[in-house]
PDB file of C-alpha atoms in Angstrom:
ATOM      1  CA  MET A   1       4.737 -22.414  49.711  1.00  0.00           C
ATOM      2  CA  ASP A   2       6.274 -22.143  46.151  1.00  0.00           C
ATOM      3  CA  ALA A   3       9.621 -21.030  45.153  1.00  0.00           C
ATOM      4  CA  LEU A   4       8.138 -17.266  44.570  1.00  0.00           C
ATOM      5  CA  ASP A   5       7.006 -17.588  48.387  1.00  0.00           C
ATOM      6  CA  ARG A   6      10.777 -18.552  48.894  1.00  0.00           C
ATOM      7  CA  ALA A   7      12.339 -16.136  47.010  1.00  0.00           C
ATOM      8  CA  ILE A   8      10.364 -13.598  48.927  1.00  0.00           C
ATOM      9  CA  ILE A   9      11.309 -14.739  52.214  1.00  0.00           C
ATOM     10  CA  ASN A  10      15.157 -14.718  51.314  1.00  0.00           C
ATOM     11  CA  ALA A  11      15.440 -11.040  49.667  1.00  0.00           C
ATOM     12  CA  LEU A  12      12.957  -9.646  52.633  1.00  0.00           C
ATOM     13  CA  GLN A  13      15.055 -11.208  55.321  1.00  0.00           C
ATOM     14  CA  ASP A  14      18.190  -8.638  54.136  1.00  0.00           C
ATOM     15  CA  GLY A  15      16.202  -5.406  54.810  1.00  0.00           C
ATOM     16  CA  PHE A  16      12.936  -3.771  52.843  1.00  0.00           C
ATOM     17  CA  PRO A  17      13.121  -0.292  51.334  1.00  0.00           C
ATOM     18  CA  ILE A  18      12.496   3.161  53.429  1.00  0.00           C
ATOM     19  CA  SER A  19      10.961   4.949  50.431  1.00  0.00           C
ATOM     20  CA  GLU A  20       7.544   6.034  49.282  1.00  0.00           C
ATOM     21  CA  ARG A  21       6.449   2.981  47.275  1.00  0.00           C
ATOM     22  CA  PRO A  22       8.687   0.196  48.988  1.00  0.00           C
ATOM     23  CA  PHE A  23       6.525  -2.864  48.096  1.00  0.00           C
ATOM     24  CA  ALA A  24       7.036  -1.519  44.398  1.00  0.00           C
ATOM     25  CA  GLU A  25      10.684  -1.136  44.513  1.00  0.00           C
ATOM     26  CA  ALA A  26      11.197  -4.612  46.184  1.00  0.00           C
ATOM     27  CA  ALA A  27       9.048  -6.414  43.817  1.00  0.00           C
ATOM     28  CA  ALA A  28      10.827  -4.963  41.072  1.00  0.00           C
ATOM     29  CA  THR A  29      13.900  -6.798  42.118  1.00  0.00           C
ATOM     30  CA  LEU A  30      12.025 -10.028  42.394  1.00  0.00           C
ATOM     31  CA  ASP A  31      10.492  -9.430  38.741  1.00  0.00           C
ATOM     32  CA  ILE A  32       6.793  -9.438  40.185  1.00  0.00           C
ATOM     33  CA  SER A  33       4.047  -6.633  40.638  1.00  0.00           C
ATOM     34  CA  GLU A  34       3.384  -4.779  43.841  1.00  0.00           C
ATOM     35  CA  GLY A  35       0.279  -6.335  44.431  1.00  0.00           C
ATOM     36  CA  VAL A  36       1.581  -9.902  43.710  1.00  0.00           C
ATOM     37  CA  LEU A  37       4.181  -9.197  46.585  1.00  0.00           C
ATOM     38  CA  ILE A  38       1.567  -7.501  49.012  1.00  0.00           C
ATOM     39  CA  ASP A  39      -0.918 -10.644  48.662  1.00  0.00           C
ATOM     40  CA  ARG A  40       2.029 -13.033  49.510  1.00  0.00           C
ATOM     41  CA  ILE A  41       3.295 -11.282  52.207  1.00  0.00           C
ATOM     42  CA  GLU A  42      -0.243 -11.203  53.214  1.00  0.00           C
ATOM     43  CA  SER A  43      -0.785 -15.172  53.237  1.00  0.00           C
ATOM     44  CA  LEU A  44       2.783 -16.029  54.625  1.00  0.00           C
ATOM     45  CA  LEU A  45       1.907 -13.560  57.523  1.00  0.00           C
ATOM     46  CA  ASP A  46      -1.271 -15.603  57.771  1.00  0.00           C
ATOM     47  CA  THR A  47      -0.127 -18.844  57.570  1.00  0.00           C
ATOM     48  CA  GLY A  48       2.563 -18.385  60.229  1.00  0.00           C
ATOM     49  CA  VAL A  49       5.625 -18.621  58.048  1.00  0.00           C
ATOM     50  CA  LEU A  50       6.394 -15.128  58.874  1.00  0.00           C
ATOM     51  CA  SER A  51       5.607 -14.152  62.630  1.00  0.00           C
ATOM     52  CA  ARG A  52       6.386  -9.955  62.065  1.00  0.00           C
ATOM     53  CA  PHE A  53       6.864  -7.496  58.909  1.00  0.00           C
ATOM     54  CA  GLY A  54       8.412  -4.295  60.161  1.00  0.00           C
ATOM     55  CA  PRO A  55      11.279  -2.866  62.115  1.00  0.00           C
ATOM     56  CA  MET A  56      13.380  -5.162  64.589  1.00  0.00           C
ATOM     57  CA  TYR A  57      14.736  -2.673  67.738  1.00  0.00           C
ATOM     58  CA  HIS A  58      17.389  -2.503  69.495  1.00  0.00           C
ATOM     59  CA  ALA A  59      15.011  -3.185  73.166  1.00  0.00           C
ATOM     60  CA  GLU A  60      18.271  -1.506  75.127  1.00  0.00           C
ATOM     61  CA  ARG A  61      18.642   1.386  72.758  1.00  0.00           C
ATOM     62  CA  LEU A  62      15.110   2.117  73.222  1.00  0.00           C
ATOM     63  CA  GLY A  63      15.274   2.607  76.837  1.00  0.00           C
ATOM     64  CA  GLY A  64      13.271  -0.500  77.496  1.00  0.00           C
ATOM     65  CA  GLY A  65      14.561  -4.104  79.529  1.00  0.00           C
ATOM     66  CA  LEU A  66      15.673  -6.978  77.779  1.00  0.00           C
ATOM     67  CA  SER A  67      16.730 -10.209  79.417  1.00  0.00           C
ATOM     68  CA  LEU A  68      16.755 -13.826  79.339  1.00  0.00           C
ATOM     69  CA  ALA A  69      15.057 -15.906  81.955  1.00  0.00           C
ATOM     70  CA  VAL A  70      15.397 -19.141  83.043  1.00  0.00           C
ATOM     71  CA  MET A  71      13.589 -21.454  85.568  1.00  0.00           C
ATOM     72  CA  LYS A  72      14.111 -25.273  86.559  1.00  0.00           C
ATOM     73  CA  LEU A  73      10.647 -26.917  87.065  1.00  0.00           C
ATOM     74  CA  ALA A  74       9.388 -30.104  88.234  1.00  0.00           C
ATOM     75  CA  LYS A  75       7.947 -32.004  85.375  1.00  0.00           C
ATOM     76  CA  GLY A  76       4.743 -32.235  86.724  1.00  0.00           C
ATOM     77  CA  ASP A  77       4.354 -28.588  87.320  1.00  0.00           C
ATOM     78  CA  PHE A  78       5.656 -27.588  83.875  1.00  0.00           C
ATOM     79  CA  ASP A  79       2.174 -26.732  81.959  1.00  0.00           C
ATOM     80  CA  GLN A  80       0.761 -24.737  85.045  1.00  0.00           C
ATOM     81  CA  VAL A  81       3.936 -22.643  85.350  1.00  0.00           C
ATOM     82  CA  ALA A  82       3.862 -22.306  81.769  1.00  0.00           C
ATOM     83  CA  GLU A  83       0.396 -20.798  81.715  1.00  0.00           C
ATOM     84  CA  ILE A  84       1.384 -18.328  84.544  1.00  0.00           C
ATOM     85  CA  VAL A  85       4.454 -17.306  83.032  1.00  0.00           C
ATOM     86  CA  ASN A  86       2.759 -16.735  79.247  1.00  0.00           C
ATOM     87  CA  ALA A  87       0.286 -14.736  80.925  1.00  0.00           C
ATOM     88  CA  PHE A  88       2.586 -11.845  81.237  1.00  0.00           C
ATOM     89  CA  PRO A  89       2.782  -9.387  78.340  1.00  0.00           C
ATOM     90  CA  GLU A  90       6.352  -8.671  78.887  1.00  0.00           C
ATOM     91  CA  VAL A  91       7.166 -12.489  77.830  1.00  0.00           C
ATOM     92  CA  ALA A  92       7.989 -12.487  74.286  1.00  0.00           C
ATOM     93  CA  HIS A  93       8.979 -15.650  73.901  1.00  0.00           C
ATOM     94  CA  ASN A  94       9.298 -19.034  75.802  1.00  0.00           C
ATOM     95  CA  TYR A  95      10.979 -22.419  74.990  1.00  0.00           C
ATOM     96  CA  ALA A  96      10.907 -25.500  76.840  1.00  0.00           C
ATOM     97  CA  ARG A  97      14.229 -27.028  76.473  1.00  0.00           C
ATOM     98  CA  ASP A  98      15.456 -30.808  77.288  1.00  0.00           C
ATOM     99  CA  HIS A  99      17.856 -30.039  80.678  1.00  0.00           C
ATOM    100  CA  GLU A 100      17.280 -29.557  84.008  1.00  0.00           C
ATOM    101  CA  PHE A 101      16.680 -25.672  83.432  1.00  0.00           C
ATOM    102  CA  ASN A 102      14.094 -26.456  81.051  1.00  0.00           C
ATOM    103  CA  MET A 103      11.777 -23.072  80.754  1.00  0.00           C
ATOM    104  CA  TRP A 104      13.523 -20.208  78.832  1.00  0.00           C
ATOM    105  CA  PHE A 105      11.934 -17.070  77.838  1.00  0.00           C
ATOM    106  CA  VAL A 106      12.606 -13.487  76.988  1.00  0.00           C
ATOM    107  CA  LEU A 107      11.578 -10.741  79.011  1.00  0.00           C
ATOM    108  CA  ALA A 108      10.850  -7.777  76.806  1.00  0.00           C
ATOM    109  CA  THR A 109       9.869  -4.667  79.347  1.00  0.00           C
ATOM    110  CA  GLU A 110       9.458  -0.847  78.655  1.00  0.00           C
ATOM    111  CA  THR A 111      11.849  -0.124  81.440  1.00  0.00           C
ATOM    112  CA  THR A 112      15.005  -1.580  83.063  1.00  0.00           C
ATOM    113  CA  GLN A 113      13.818  -1.738  86.578  1.00  0.00           C
ATOM    114  CA  ARG A 114      10.588  -3.272  85.273  1.00  0.00           C
ATOM    115  CA  ILE A 115      12.636  -6.337  84.630  1.00  0.00           C
ATOM    116  CA  SER A 116      13.091  -7.622  88.298  1.00  0.00           C
ATOM    117  CA  GLU A 117       9.409  -6.469  89.009  1.00  0.00           C
ATOM    118  CA  VAL A 118       8.117  -8.920  86.649  1.00  0.00           C
ATOM    119  CA  ILE A 119      10.760 -11.641  87.746  1.00  0.00           C
ATOM    120  CA  ASP A 120       9.381 -11.111  91.258  1.00  0.00           C
ATOM    121  CA  GLN A 121       6.131 -11.008  90.416  1.00  0.00           C
ATOM    122  CA  ILE A 122       6.774 -14.755  88.592  1.00  0.00           C
ATOM    123  CA  GLU A 123       8.536 -15.993  91.720  1.00  0.00           C
ATOM    124  CA  GLN A 124       5.658 -15.218  93.972  1.00  0.00           C
ATOM    125  CA  GLU A 125       3.244 -16.736  91.650  1.00  0.00           C
ATOM    126  CA  THR A 126       4.703 -19.974  90.771  1.00  0.00           C
ATOM    127  CA  GLY A 127       6.973 -20.291  93.973  1.00  0.00           C
ATOM    128  CA  TYR A 128       9.837 -21.369  91.555  1.00  0.00           C
ATOM    129  CA  ARG A 129      12.844 -19.290  91.342  1.00  0.00           C
ATOM    130  CA  VAL A 130      13.708 -17.475  88.348  1.00  0.00           C
ATOM    131  CA  TYR A 131      17.423 -16.982  87.009  1.00  0.00           C
ATOM    132  CA  ASN A 132      17.989 -13.658  85.118  1.00  0.00           C
ATOM    133  CA  MET A 133      20.959 -14.013  82.673  1.00  0.00           C
ATOM    134  CA  PRO A 134      21.082 -10.274  80.895  1.00  0.00           C
ATOM    135  CA  LYS A 135      22.775  -9.977  77.926  1.00  0.00           C
ATOM    136  CA  LEU A 136      26.359  -8.328  78.361  1.00  0.00           C
ATOM    137  CA  ALA A 137      27.294  -8.405  75.091  1.00  0.00           C
ATOM    138  CA  GLU A 138      26.133  -9.097  71.105  1.00  0.00           C
ATOM    139  CA  TYR A 139      28.444 -10.711  68.725  1.00  0.00           C
ATOM    140  CA  PHE A 140      27.316  -9.650  64.770  1.00  0.00           C
ATOM    141  CA  VAL A 141      25.766 -12.340  62.861  1.00  0.00           C
ATOM    142  CA  GLY A 142      23.685 -12.153  59.662  1.00  0.00           C
ATOM    143  CA  LEU A 143      20.697 -13.742  60.898  1.00  0.00           C
ATOM    144  CA  ARG A 144      18.875 -15.457  58.123  1.00  0.00           C
ATOM    145  CA  PHE A 145      17.389 -18.602  57.363  1.00  0.00           C
ATOM    146  CA  GLU A 146      17.509 -19.920  53.459  1.00  0.00           C
ATOM    147  CA  ALA A 147      13.786 -20.710  52.769  1.00  0.00           C
TER     148      ALA A 147
ATOM    149  CA  MET B   1      26.201  -3.809  82.657  1.00  0.00           C
ATOM    150  CA  GLY B   2      25.161  -2.122  79.770  1.00  0.00           C
ATOM    151  CA  LEU B   3      25.599  -3.225  76.220  1.00  0.00           C
ATOM    152  CA  GLU B   4      28.876  -2.360  74.115  1.00  0.00           C
ATOM    153  CA  ASN B   5      27.839   0.557  72.462  1.00  0.00           C
ATOM    154  CA  THR B   6      29.411   0.030  68.869  1.00  0.00           C
ATOM    155  CA  ASN B   7      28.787   3.441  67.361  1.00  0.00           C
ATOM    156  CA  GLY B   8      28.682   7.000  68.421  1.00  0.00           C
ATOM    157  CA  TYR B   9      25.406   7.756  67.077  1.00  0.00           C
ATOM    158  CA  ASP B  10      22.872  10.034  68.870  1.00  0.00           C
ATOM    159  CA  LEU B  11      20.476   7.710  70.195  1.00  0.00           C
ATOM    160  CA  SER B  12      17.943   9.722  71.753  1.00  0.00           C
ATOM    161  CA  LEU B  13      14.295   9.325  70.735  1.00  0.00           C
ATOM    162  CA  ASP B  14      11.899  12.377  70.743  1.00  0.00           C
ATOM    163  CA  GLU B  15       8.344  12.298  71.675  1.00  0.00           C
ATOM    164  CA  ARG B  16       7.427  12.016  68.035  1.00  0.00           C
ATOM    165  CA  ASP B  17       9.738   8.909  67.245  1.00  0.00           C
ATOM    166  CA  CYS B  18       7.962   7.402  70.335  1.00  0.00           C
ATOM    167  CA  ARG B  19       4.859   7.712  68.563  1.00  0.00           C
ATOM    168  CA  LEU B  20       6.011   6.243  65.321  1.00  0.00           C
ATOM    169  CA  ILE B  21       7.518   3.334  67.113  1.00  0.00           C
ATOM    170  CA  ALA B  22       3.949   2.922  68.755  1.00  0.00           C
ATOM    171  CA  ALA B  23       2.244   2.958  65.087  1.00  0.00           C
ATOM    172  CA  LEU B  24       4.544   0.489  63.878  1.00  0.00           C
ATOM    173  CA  GLN B  25       3.762  -1.788  66.796  1.00  0.00           C
ATOM    174  CA  ASN B  26       1.567  -4.131  64.871  1.00  0.00           C
ATOM    175  CA  GLY B  27       4.414  -4.307  61.724  1.00  0.00           C
ATOM    176  CA  LEU B  28       4.219  -2.280  58.567  1.00  0.00           C
ATOM    177  CA  PRO B  29       0.510  -1.897  57.012  1.00  0.00           C
ATOM    178  CA  LEU B  30       0.597  -4.232  53.539  1.00  0.00           C
ATOM    179  CA  VAL B  31      -0.706  -1.206  51.552  1.00  0.00           C
ATOM    180  CA  PRO B  32       1.465   0.499  48.422  1.00  0.00           C
ATOM    181  CA  HIS B  33       2.440   3.630  50.461  1.00  0.00           C
ATOM    182  CA  PRO B  34       2.701   1.875  54.108  1.00  0.00           C
ATOM    183  CA  TYR B  35       4.704   4.446  55.240  1.00  0.00           C
ATOM    184  CA  ALA B  36       2.033   7.510  54.718  1.00  0.00           C
ATOM    185  CA  ALA B  37      -0.318   5.016  56.334  1.00  0.00           C
ATOM    186  CA  ILE B  38       1.833   4.893  59.314  1.00  0.00           C
ATOM    187  CA  GLY B  39       2.063   8.331  59.282  1.00  0.00           C
ATOM    188  CA  ALA B  40      -1.566   8.751  59.331  1.00  0.00           C
ATOM    189  CA  SER B  41      -1.723   6.885  62.542  1.00  0.00           C
ATOM    190  CA  ALA B  42       0.618   8.716  64.313  1.00  0.00           C
ATOM    191  CA  GLY B  43       0.162  12.194  63.353  1.00  0.00           C
ATOM    192  CA  MET B  44       2.861  12.932  60.926  1.00  0.00           C
ATOM    193  CA  ASN B  45       3.465  12.862  57.232  1.00  0.00           C
ATOM    194  CA  GLU B  46       4.725   9.998  54.908  1.00  0.00           C
ATOM    195  CA  ALA B  47       8.216  12.167  54.315  1.00  0.00           C
ATOM    196  CA  GLU B  48       8.806  12.530  57.930  1.00  0.00           C
ATOM    197  CA  VAL B  49       8.159   9.002  58.693  1.00  0.00           C
ATOM    198  CA  ILE B  50      10.779   7.956  56.115  1.00  0.00           C
ATOM    199  CA  ALA B  51      13.419  10.380  57.312  1.00  0.00           C
ATOM    200  CA  ARG B  52      12.600   9.282  61.157  1.00  0.00           C
ATOM    201  CA  LEU B  53      13.225   5.489  59.962  1.00  0.00           C
ATOM    202  CA  HIS B  54      16.177   6.251  58.410  1.00  0.00           C
ATOM    203  CA  ARG B  55      17.424   8.168  61.257  1.00  0.00           C
ATOM    204  CA  MET B  56      16.583   5.066  63.715  1.00  0.00           C
ATOM    205  CA  LEU B  57      18.286   2.756  61.485  1.00  0.00           C
ATOM    206  CA  GLU B  58      21.419   4.710  60.949  1.00  0.00           C
ATOM    207  CA  SER B  59      21.685   4.989  64.778  1.00  0.00           C
ATOM    208  CA  GLY B  60      21.254   1.269  65.577  1.00  0.00           C
ATOM    209  CA  VAL B  61      17.978   1.808  67.426  1.00  0.00           C
ATOM    210  CA  VAL B  62      16.115  -0.071  64.436  1.00  0.00           C
ATOM    211  CA  LYS B  63      18.477  -3.044  64.114  1.00  0.00           C
ATOM    212  CA  ARG B  64      16.843  -3.945  60.882  1.00  0.00           C
ATOM    213  CA  PHE B  65      13.539  -3.589  58.884  1.00  0.00           C
ATOM    214  CA  GLY B  66      12.167  -6.380  57.300  1.00  0.00           C
ATOM    215  CA  VAL B  67      10.496 -10.240  57.731  1.00  0.00           C
ATOM    216  CA  VAL B  68      10.846 -12.336  60.679  1.00  0.00           C
ATOM    217  CA  VAL B  69      10.645 -15.799  59.941  1.00  0.00           C
ATOM    218  CA  ARG B  70       9.460 -18.371  62.080  1.00  0.00           C
ATOM    219  CA  HIS B  71      12.217 -20.884  61.524  1.00  0.00           C
ATOM    220  CA  HIS B  72      10.232 -24.039  62.676  1.00  0.00           C
ATOM    221  CA  GLU B  73       7.563 -23.626  59.799  1.00  0.00           C
ATOM    222  CA  LEU B  74      10.344 -23.129  57.235  1.00  0.00           C
ATOM    223  CA  GLY B  75      11.447 -26.879  58.544  1.00  0.00           C
ATOM    224  CA  TYR B  76      14.278 -26.062  60.736  1.00  0.00           C
ATOM    225  CA  ARG B  77      12.840 -28.548  63.248  1.00  0.00           C
ATOM    226  CA  ALA B  78      15.862 -28.694  65.415  1.00  0.00           C
ATOM    227  CA  ASN B  79      16.908 -25.387  67.708  1.00  0.00           C
ATOM    228  CA  ALA B  80      19.706 -25.820  69.880  1.00  0.00           C
ATOM    229  CA  MET B  81      21.235 -23.041  72.236  1.00  0.00           C
ATOM    230  CA  VAL B  82      24.654 -23.932  72.798  1.00  0.00           C
ATOM    231  CA  VAL B  83      26.435 -22.708  75.923  1.00  0.00           C
ATOM    232  CA  TRP B  84      30.041 -22.498  76.651  1.00  0.00           C
ATOM    233  CA  ASP B  85      31.824 -21.412  80.038  1.00  0.00           C
ATOM    234  CA  VAL B  86      34.616 -19.353  78.656  1.00  0.00           C
ATOM    235  CA  PRO B  87      37.012 -17.479  80.737  1.00  0.00           C
ATOM    236  CA  ASP B  88      35.827 -13.622  81.020  1.00  0.00           C
ATOM    237  CA  GLU B  89      38.849 -12.226  79.423  1.00  0.00           C
ATOM    238  CA  ARG B  90      38.558 -14.751  75.958  1.00  0.00           C
ATOM    239  CA  ALA B  91      34.716 -13.958  75.801  1.00  0.00           C
ATOM    240  CA  THR B  92      35.049 -11.233  73.079  1.00  0.00           C
ATOM    241  CA  GLU B  93      37.349 -13.169  70.790  1.00  0.00           C
ATOM    242  CA  LEU B  94      35.457 -16.321  71.250  1.00  0.00           C
ATOM    243  CA  GLY B  95      32.114 -14.848  70.403  1.00  0.00           C
ATOM    244  CA  GLN B  96      33.477 -13.309  67.642  1.00  0.00           C
ATOM    245  CA  ARG B  97      34.966 -16.312  66.367  1.00  0.00           C
ATOM    246  CA  VAL B  98      31.724 -18.215  67.015  1.00  0.00           C
ATOM    247  CA  ALA B  99      29.305 -15.591  65.627  1.00  0.00           C
ATOM    248  CA  SER B 100      31.569 -15.625  62.347  1.00  0.00           C
ATOM    249  CA  HIS B 101      29.895 -19.142  61.337  1.00  0.00           C
ATOM    250  CA  ASP B 102      27.344 -18.475  58.936  1.00  0.00           C
ATOM    251  CA  PHE B 103      25.195 -21.474  60.350  1.00  0.00           C
ATOM    252  CA  VAL B 104      25.056 -19.516  63.635  1.00  0.00           C
ATOM    253  CA  THR B 105      22.034 -17.214  63.703  1.00  0.00           C
ATOM    254  CA  LEU B 106      22.825 -15.594  67.334  1.00  0.00           C
ATOM    255  CA  CYS B 107      25.489 -15.067  69.763  1.00  0.00           C
ATOM    256  CA  TYR B 108      25.619 -13.771  73.086  1.00  0.00           C
ATOM    257  CA  ARG B 109      27.642 -13.095  76.195  1.00  0.00           C
ATOM    258  CA  ARG B 110      25.442 -13.244  79.252  1.00  0.00           C
ATOM    259  CA  ALA B 111      25.647 -13.216  83.075  1.00  0.00           C
ATOM    260  CA  ARG B 112      26.354 -16.437  84.669  1.00  0.00           C
ATOM    261  CA  CYS B 113      24.190 -17.734  87.694  1.00  0.00           C
ATOM    262  CA  LEU B 114      26.529 -19.335  89.846  1.00  0.00           C
ATOM    263  CA  PRO B 115      26.688 -21.733  91.346  1.00  0.00           C
ATOM    264  CA  ASP B 116      24.104 -23.579  89.211  1.00  0.00           C
ATOM    265  CA  TRP B 117      24.755 -21.918  85.942  1.00  0.00           C
ATOM    266  CA  PRO B 118      28.694 -21.323  84.812  1.00  0.00           C
ATOM    267  CA  TYR B 119      27.948 -20.643  81.416  1.00  0.00           C
ATOM    268  CA  ASN B 120      28.578 -17.139  79.734  1.00  0.00           C
ATOM    269  CA  LEU B 121      28.933 -17.573  76.022  1.00  0.00           C
ATOM    270  CA  TYR B 122      25.438 -18.471  74.073  1.00  0.00           C
ATOM    271  CA  CYS B 123      24.757 -19.493  70.583  1.00  0.00           C
ATOM    272  CA  MET B 124      21.934 -20.568  68.756  1.00  0.00           C
ATOM    273  CA  ILE B 125      22.253 -22.753  65.795  1.00  0.00           C
ATOM    274  CA  HIS B 126      19.119 -24.279  63.849  1.00  0.00           C
ATOM    275  CA  GLY B 127      19.191 -27.387  61.775  1.00  0.00           C
ATOM    276  CA  ARG B 128      16.511 -29.473  59.780  1.00  0.00           C
ATOM    277  CA  ASP B 129      17.271 -32.390  62.501  1.00  0.00           C
ATOM    278  CA  ARG B 130      19.588 -32.654  65.703  1.00  0.00           C
ATOM    279  CA  ASN B 131      22.435 -34.846  63.900  1.00  0.00           C
ATOM    280  CA  LEU B 132      22.818 -31.825  61.293  1.00  0.00           C
ATOM    281  CA  VAL B 133      22.849 -29.698  64.546  1.00  0.00           C
ATOM    282  CA  HIS B 134      25.542 -31.905  66.648  1.00  0.00           C
ATOM    283  CA  ASN B 135      28.038 -31.878  63.227  1.00  0.00           C
ATOM    284  CA  LYS B 136      27.848 -28.127  63.466  1.00  0.00           C
ATOM    285  CA  VAL B 137      28.589 -28.102  66.811  1.00  0.00           C
ATOM    286  CA  SER B 138      31.380 -30.157  66.313  1.00  0.00           C
ATOM    287  CA  TYR B 139      32.859 -28.505  63.625  1.00  0.00           C
ATOM    288  CA  LEU B 140      32.461 -25.320  65.493  1.00  0.00           C
ATOM    289  CA  ILE B 141      34.668 -26.784  68.615  1.00  0.00           C
ATOM    290  CA  LYS B 142      37.412 -27.617  66.029  1.00  0.00           C
ATOM    291  CA  ALA B 143      37.001 -24.419  63.938  1.00  0.00           C
ATOM    292  CA  CYS B 144      37.067 -22.203  67.014  1.00  0.00           C
ATOM    293  CA  ASP B 145      39.663 -24.439  69.059  1.00  0.00           C
ATOM    294  CA  LEU B 146      36.779 -24.873  71.991  1.00  0.00           C
ATOM    295  CA  GLN B 147      37.742 -28.560  73.100  1.00  0.00           C
ATOM    296  CA  ALA B 148      38.998 -27.678  76.639  1.00  0.00           C
ATOM    297  CA  LEU B 149      35.798 -25.634  77.487  1.00  0.00           C
ATOM    298  CA  ARG B 150      32.867 -26.797  79.089  1.00  0.00           C
ATOM    299  CA  HIS B 151      29.621 -26.827  76.896  1.00  0.00           C
ATOM    300  CA  GLU B 152      25.761 -28.106  76.728  1.00  0.00           C
ATOM    301  CA  VAL B 153      23.678 -28.153  73.709  1.00  0.00           C
ATOM    302  CA  LEU B 154      20.070 -27.647  74.714  1.00  0.00           C
ATOM    303  CA  PHE B 155      17.206 -28.776  72.142  1.00  0.00           C
ATOM    304  CA  SER B 156      14.121 -26.816  72.140  1.00  0.00           C
ATOM    305  CA  LEU B 157      11.019 -29.335  72.591  1.00  0.00           C
ATOM    306  CA  GLN B 158       8.192 -26.975  72.476  1.00  0.00           C
ATOM    307  CA  ARG B 159       7.608 -23.240  71.696  1.00  0.00           C
ATOM    308  CA  PHE B 160       4.686 -21.448  73.688  1.00  0.00           C
ATOM    309  CA  LYS B 161       5.078 -18.117  72.580  1.00  0.00           C
ATOM    310  CA  GLN B 162       6.783 -16.171  69.951  1.00  0.00           C
ATOM    311  CA  ARG B 163       5.772 -12.685  68.814  1.00  0.00           C
ATOM    312  CA  GLY B 164       7.611  -9.369  68.436  1.00  0.00           C
ATOM    313  CA  ALA B 165       8.660  -7.813  71.548  1.00  0.00           C
ATOM    314  CA  ARG B 166       6.084  -4.928  72.557  1.00  0.00           C
ATOM    315  CA  TYR B 167       8.417  -2.038  73.703  1.00  0.00           C
ATOM    316  CA  VAL B 168       5.648   0.626  74.103  1.00  0.00           C
ATOM    317  CA  ARG B 169       2.066   0.974  74.803  1.00  0.00           C
ATOM    318  CA  PRO B 170      -0.570   1.545  71.508  1.00  0.00           C
ATOM    319  CA  ALA B 171      -0.260   5.038  70.209  1.00  0.00           C
ATOM    320  CA  ALA B 172      -3.253   6.248  71.946  1.00  0.00           C
ATOM    321  CA  GLU B 173      -1.607   6.083  75.381  1.00  0.00           C
ATOM    322  CA  THR B 174       1.675   7.253  74.229  1.00  0.00           C
ATOM    323  CA  ALA B 175       0.695  10.659  72.989  1.00  0.00           C
ATOM    324  CA  ASN B 176       1.707  12.385  76.199  1.00  0.00           C
ATOM    325  CA  LEU B 177       4.888  10.012  76.795  1.00  0.00           C
ATOM    326  CA  GLY B 178       8.285  11.776  76.752  1.00  0.00           C
ATOM    327  CA  PRO B 179      11.652  10.423  75.235  1.00  0.00           C
ATOM    328  CA  ALA B 180      12.019   8.038  77.920  1.00  0.00           C
ATOM    329  CA  VAL B 181       9.199   5.567  76.729  1.00  0.00           C
ATOM    330  CA  GLY B 182       8.535   5.546  80.365  1.00  0.00           C
ATOM    331  CA  GLY B 183       5.598   3.937  82.279  1.00  0.00           C
TER     332      GLY B 183
END
């Protein structure tokens, strides 16, 4: 990653134009050409620095379900349970954390009732309890990482 | 238990919005006219795509349009979830105070799972190493007067999966779906 990659990441975290030539517009503020911006974004996606380029939705406003689910697993069972959990397409991301509650994953589903169905299925397949910790309120932050 | 609705906009989505969302599932195409390309796969013209996306952004259905960064790849190796047990009646006030610090990247109030899990206020703090994150947590406790409240810091050890959530099925399957994005 060079200085231009960093400038692109910092600029595009604040938003992207919704217009006929959005890459040309965004490129102009960075003082580069449309083609260079497109190539750079492509390689940042390829190398995994960026995981996504596009809209971020408010799942609840789409009528879908979203929740944080947590499991307390014996060390020896962790990898096997992780495999089962990650195989569900509803699991958006999954982190191991250093705590007795050691597996934390986000469930994103097409419907709100699907959350409890997926939790039941995971409990049945793993034999472990899944703690459901739905969001009750979100406090505004300006999410960005200085690259 | 729904989210607090912070604005009075119409959040309803029609069948064409759903098709558009499905067409954008894998992100925006990297071509000079990306909204025209999306329109071609969603069966609408560029102007309609642009108008619909502006409306979704205004109503809050779309939170943000742009890039999603993998913080770990940028050198933010320490990623902590900090959880507090705060009195319910103070959750909003304290949540807003915690969220106002620029090093806090997410801040939520969540349901407790008593008796095993008493915590109800969550925030995420990323840093280049664990010490820096601990310093930020100490700073936050002082700045927000949280000394008397129980808290824990949970660092992440490994990320198994990180993708954009998939909310609807691919375009071909959603053609007949109504506004409920049902299934």
